[in-house]
PDB file of C-alpha atoms in Angstrom:
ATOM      1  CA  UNK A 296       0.000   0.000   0.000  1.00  0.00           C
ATOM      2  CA  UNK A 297       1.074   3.439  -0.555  1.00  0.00           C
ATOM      3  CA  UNK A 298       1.941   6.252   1.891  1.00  0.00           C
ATOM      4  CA  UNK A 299      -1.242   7.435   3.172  1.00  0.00           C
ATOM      5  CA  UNK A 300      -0.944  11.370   3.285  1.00  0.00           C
ATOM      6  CA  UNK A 301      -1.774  13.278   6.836  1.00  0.00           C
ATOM      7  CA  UNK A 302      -5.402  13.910   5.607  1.00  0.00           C
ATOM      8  CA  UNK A 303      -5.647  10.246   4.965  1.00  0.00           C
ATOM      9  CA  UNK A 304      -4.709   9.657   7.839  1.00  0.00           C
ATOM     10  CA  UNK A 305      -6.880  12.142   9.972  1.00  0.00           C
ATOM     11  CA  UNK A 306      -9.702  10.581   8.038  1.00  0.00           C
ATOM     12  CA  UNK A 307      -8.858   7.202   8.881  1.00  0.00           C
ATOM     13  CA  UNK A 308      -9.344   7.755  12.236  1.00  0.00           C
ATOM     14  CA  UNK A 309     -13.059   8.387  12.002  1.00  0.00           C
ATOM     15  CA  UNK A 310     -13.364   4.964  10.342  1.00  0.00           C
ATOM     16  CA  UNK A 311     -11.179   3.517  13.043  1.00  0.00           C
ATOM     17  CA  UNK A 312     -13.284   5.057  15.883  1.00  0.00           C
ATOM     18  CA  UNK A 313     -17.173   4.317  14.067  1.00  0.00           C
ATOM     19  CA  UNK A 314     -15.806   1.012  12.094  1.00  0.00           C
ATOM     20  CA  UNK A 315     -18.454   1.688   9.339  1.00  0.00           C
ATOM     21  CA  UNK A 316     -19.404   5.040   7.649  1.00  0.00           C
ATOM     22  CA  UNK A 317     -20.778   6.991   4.762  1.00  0.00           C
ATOM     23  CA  UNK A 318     -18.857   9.545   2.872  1.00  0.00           C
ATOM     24  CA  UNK A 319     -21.853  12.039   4.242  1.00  0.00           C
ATOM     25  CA  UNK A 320     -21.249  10.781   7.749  1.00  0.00           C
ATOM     26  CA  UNK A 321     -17.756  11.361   7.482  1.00  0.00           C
ATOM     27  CA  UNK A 322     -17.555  14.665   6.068  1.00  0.00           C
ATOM     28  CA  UNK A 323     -19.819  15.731   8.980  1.00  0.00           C
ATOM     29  CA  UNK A 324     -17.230  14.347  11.064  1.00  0.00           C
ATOM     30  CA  UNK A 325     -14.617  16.433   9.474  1.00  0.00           C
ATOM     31  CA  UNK A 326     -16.186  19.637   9.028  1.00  0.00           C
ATOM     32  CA  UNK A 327     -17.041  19.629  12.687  1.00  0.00           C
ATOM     33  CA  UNK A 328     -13.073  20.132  13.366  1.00  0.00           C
ATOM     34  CA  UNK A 329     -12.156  22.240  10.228  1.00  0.00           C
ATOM     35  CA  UNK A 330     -13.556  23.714   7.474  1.00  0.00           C
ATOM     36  CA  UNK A 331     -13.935  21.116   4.390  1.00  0.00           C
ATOM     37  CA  UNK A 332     -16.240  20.880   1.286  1.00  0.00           C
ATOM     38  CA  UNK A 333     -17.938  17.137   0.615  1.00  0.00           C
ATOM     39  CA  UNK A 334     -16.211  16.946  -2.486  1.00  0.00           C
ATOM     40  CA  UNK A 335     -12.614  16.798  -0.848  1.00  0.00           C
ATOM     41  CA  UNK A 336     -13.553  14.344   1.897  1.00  0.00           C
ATOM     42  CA  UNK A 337     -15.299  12.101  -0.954  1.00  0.00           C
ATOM     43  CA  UNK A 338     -12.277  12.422  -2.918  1.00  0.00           C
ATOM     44  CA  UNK A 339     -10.224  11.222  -0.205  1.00  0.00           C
ATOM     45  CA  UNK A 340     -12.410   8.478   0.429  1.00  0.00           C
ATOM     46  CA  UNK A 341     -11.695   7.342  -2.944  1.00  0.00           C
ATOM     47  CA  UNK A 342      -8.315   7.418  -2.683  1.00  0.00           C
ATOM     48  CA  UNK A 343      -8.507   5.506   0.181  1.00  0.00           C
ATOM     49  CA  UNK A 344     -10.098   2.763  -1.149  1.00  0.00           C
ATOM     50  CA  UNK A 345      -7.476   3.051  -4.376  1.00  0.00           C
ATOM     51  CA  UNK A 346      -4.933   2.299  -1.800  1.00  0.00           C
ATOM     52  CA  UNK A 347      -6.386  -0.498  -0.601  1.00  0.00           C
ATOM     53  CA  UNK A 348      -7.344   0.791   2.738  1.00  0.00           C
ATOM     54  CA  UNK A 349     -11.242   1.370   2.988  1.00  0.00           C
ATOM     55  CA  UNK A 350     -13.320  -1.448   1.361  1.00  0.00           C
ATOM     56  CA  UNK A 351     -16.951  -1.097   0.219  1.00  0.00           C
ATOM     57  CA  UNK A 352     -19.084  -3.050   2.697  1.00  0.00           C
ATOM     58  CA  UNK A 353     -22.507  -2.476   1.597  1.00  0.00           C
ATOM     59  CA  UNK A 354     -24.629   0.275  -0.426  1.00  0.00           C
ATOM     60  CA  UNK A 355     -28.066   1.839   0.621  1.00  0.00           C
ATOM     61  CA  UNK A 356     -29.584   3.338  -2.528  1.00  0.00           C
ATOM     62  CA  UNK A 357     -26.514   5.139  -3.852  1.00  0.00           C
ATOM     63  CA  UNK A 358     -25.530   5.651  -0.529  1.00  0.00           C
ATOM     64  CA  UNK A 359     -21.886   3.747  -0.148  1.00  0.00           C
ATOM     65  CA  UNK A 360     -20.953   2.165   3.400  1.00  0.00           C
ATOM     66  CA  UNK A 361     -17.076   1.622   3.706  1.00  0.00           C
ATOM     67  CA  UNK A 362     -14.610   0.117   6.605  1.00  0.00           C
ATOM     68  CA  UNK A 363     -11.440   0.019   7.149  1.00  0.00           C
ATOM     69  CA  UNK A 364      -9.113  -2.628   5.695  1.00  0.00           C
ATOM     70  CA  UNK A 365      -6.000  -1.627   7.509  1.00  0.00           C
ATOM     71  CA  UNK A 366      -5.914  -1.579  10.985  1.00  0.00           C
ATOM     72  CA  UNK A 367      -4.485   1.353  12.949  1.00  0.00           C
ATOM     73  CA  UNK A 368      -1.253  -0.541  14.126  1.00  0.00           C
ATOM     74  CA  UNK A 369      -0.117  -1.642  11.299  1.00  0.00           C
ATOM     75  CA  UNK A 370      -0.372   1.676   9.657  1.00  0.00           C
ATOM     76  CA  UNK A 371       1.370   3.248  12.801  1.00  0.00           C
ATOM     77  CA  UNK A 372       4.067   1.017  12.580  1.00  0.00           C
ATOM     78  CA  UNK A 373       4.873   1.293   8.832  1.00  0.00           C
ATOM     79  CA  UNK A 374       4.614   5.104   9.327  1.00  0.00           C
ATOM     80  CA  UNK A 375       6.964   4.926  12.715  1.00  0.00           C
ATOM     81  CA  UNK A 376       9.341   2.342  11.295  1.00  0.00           C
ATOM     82  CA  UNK A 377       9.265   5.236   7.984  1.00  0.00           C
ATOM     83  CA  UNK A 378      10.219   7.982  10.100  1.00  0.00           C
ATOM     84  CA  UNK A 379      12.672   6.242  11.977  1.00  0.00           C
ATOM     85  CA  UNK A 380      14.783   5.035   8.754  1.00  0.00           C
ATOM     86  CA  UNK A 381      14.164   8.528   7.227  1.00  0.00           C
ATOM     87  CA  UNK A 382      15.119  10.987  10.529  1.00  0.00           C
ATOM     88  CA  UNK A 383      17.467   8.280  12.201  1.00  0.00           C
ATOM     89  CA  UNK A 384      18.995   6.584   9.916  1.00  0.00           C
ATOM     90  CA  UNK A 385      17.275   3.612  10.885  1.00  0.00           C
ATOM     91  CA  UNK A 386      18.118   3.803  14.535  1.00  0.00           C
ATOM     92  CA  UNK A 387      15.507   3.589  17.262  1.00  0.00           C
ATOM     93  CA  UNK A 388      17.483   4.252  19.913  1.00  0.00           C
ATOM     94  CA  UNK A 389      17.853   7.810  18.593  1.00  0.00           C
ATOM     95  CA  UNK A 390      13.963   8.218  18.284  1.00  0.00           C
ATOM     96  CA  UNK A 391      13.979   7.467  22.054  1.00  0.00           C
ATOM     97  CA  UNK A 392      17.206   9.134  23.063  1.00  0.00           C
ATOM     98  CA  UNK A 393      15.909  12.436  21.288  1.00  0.00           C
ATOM     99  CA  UNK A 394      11.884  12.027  23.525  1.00  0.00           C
ATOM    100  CA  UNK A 395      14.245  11.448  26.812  1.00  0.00           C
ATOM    101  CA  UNK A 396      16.643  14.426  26.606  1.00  0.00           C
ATOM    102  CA  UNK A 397      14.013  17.075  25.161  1.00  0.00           C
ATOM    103  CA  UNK A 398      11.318  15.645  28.138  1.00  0.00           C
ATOM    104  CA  UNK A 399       9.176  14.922  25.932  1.00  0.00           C
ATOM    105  CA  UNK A 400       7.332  12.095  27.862  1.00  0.00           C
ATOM    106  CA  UNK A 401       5.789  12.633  30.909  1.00  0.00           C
ATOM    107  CA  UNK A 402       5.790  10.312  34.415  1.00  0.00           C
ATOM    108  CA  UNK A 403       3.372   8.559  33.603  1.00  0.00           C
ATOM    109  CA  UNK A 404       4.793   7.869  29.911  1.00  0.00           C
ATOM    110  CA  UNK A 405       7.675   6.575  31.171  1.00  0.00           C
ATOM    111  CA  UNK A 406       5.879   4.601  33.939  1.00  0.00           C
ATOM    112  CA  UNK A 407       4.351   3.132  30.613  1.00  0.00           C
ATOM    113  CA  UNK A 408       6.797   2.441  29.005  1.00  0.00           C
ATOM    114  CA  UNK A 409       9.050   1.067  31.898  1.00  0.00           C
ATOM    115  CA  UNK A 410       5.802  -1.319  32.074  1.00  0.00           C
ATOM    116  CA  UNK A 411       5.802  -2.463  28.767  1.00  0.00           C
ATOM    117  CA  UNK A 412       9.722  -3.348  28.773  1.00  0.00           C
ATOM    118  CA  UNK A 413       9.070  -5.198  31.681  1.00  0.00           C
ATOM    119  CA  UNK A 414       6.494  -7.455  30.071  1.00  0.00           C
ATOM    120  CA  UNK A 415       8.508  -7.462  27.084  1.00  0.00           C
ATOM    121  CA  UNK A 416      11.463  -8.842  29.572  1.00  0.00           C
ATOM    122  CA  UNK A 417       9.266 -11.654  30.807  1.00  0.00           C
ATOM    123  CA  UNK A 418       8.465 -12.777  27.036  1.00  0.00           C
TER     124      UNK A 418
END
């Protein structure tokens, strides 16, 4: 699949969060947080389903229903794992050096993530 863009991605989320939706429902969703015609969020919705990651699930009239085909993970992590070889050279130990000496993450972030090498540990 190819790159989704930040839009994309912003409208991904509303799929991710309802599972199912029109294009009408979702450009209600949008244009409640910025201004956006119909035309761009249906256009978006298209490419979306070009790139393989909204599928048509079921039509009412000429109404179209669409889900996601991706799920959010494995989005994040191509777009992390992108972002990592592209600002660090491929080094995640620099992603996480750079959020530790800029305090970036809070207590209870690194509580987190202290947790999660701990289970990680046990594995």
């Amino acid at each position: 699949m190819n790159e989704l863009s930040n839009f994309e991605i912003e409208v991904m989320h509303l799929f991710w969060e309802a599972g199912e939706l029109t294009a009408p429902e979702a450009h209600e969703r949008v244009a409640s947080e910025r201004d956006v015609a119909y035309t761009t969020v249906k256009t978006i919705i298209d490419r979306l389903e070009q790139k393989g990651a909204l599928k048509r699930v079921r039509t009412y009239g000429r109404t179209i229903v669409y889900a996601p085909l991706i799920k959010k993970e494995a989005m994040a992590k191509r777009h992390l794992q992108r972002f990592i070889d592209t600002v660090f050279k491929g080094r995640p130990r620099d992603l996480f050096a750079t959020l530790f000496n800029d305090d970036q993450l809070s207590l209870d972030d690194l509580s987190y993530l202290e947790s999660l090498l701990k289970e990680k540990d046990h594995d």
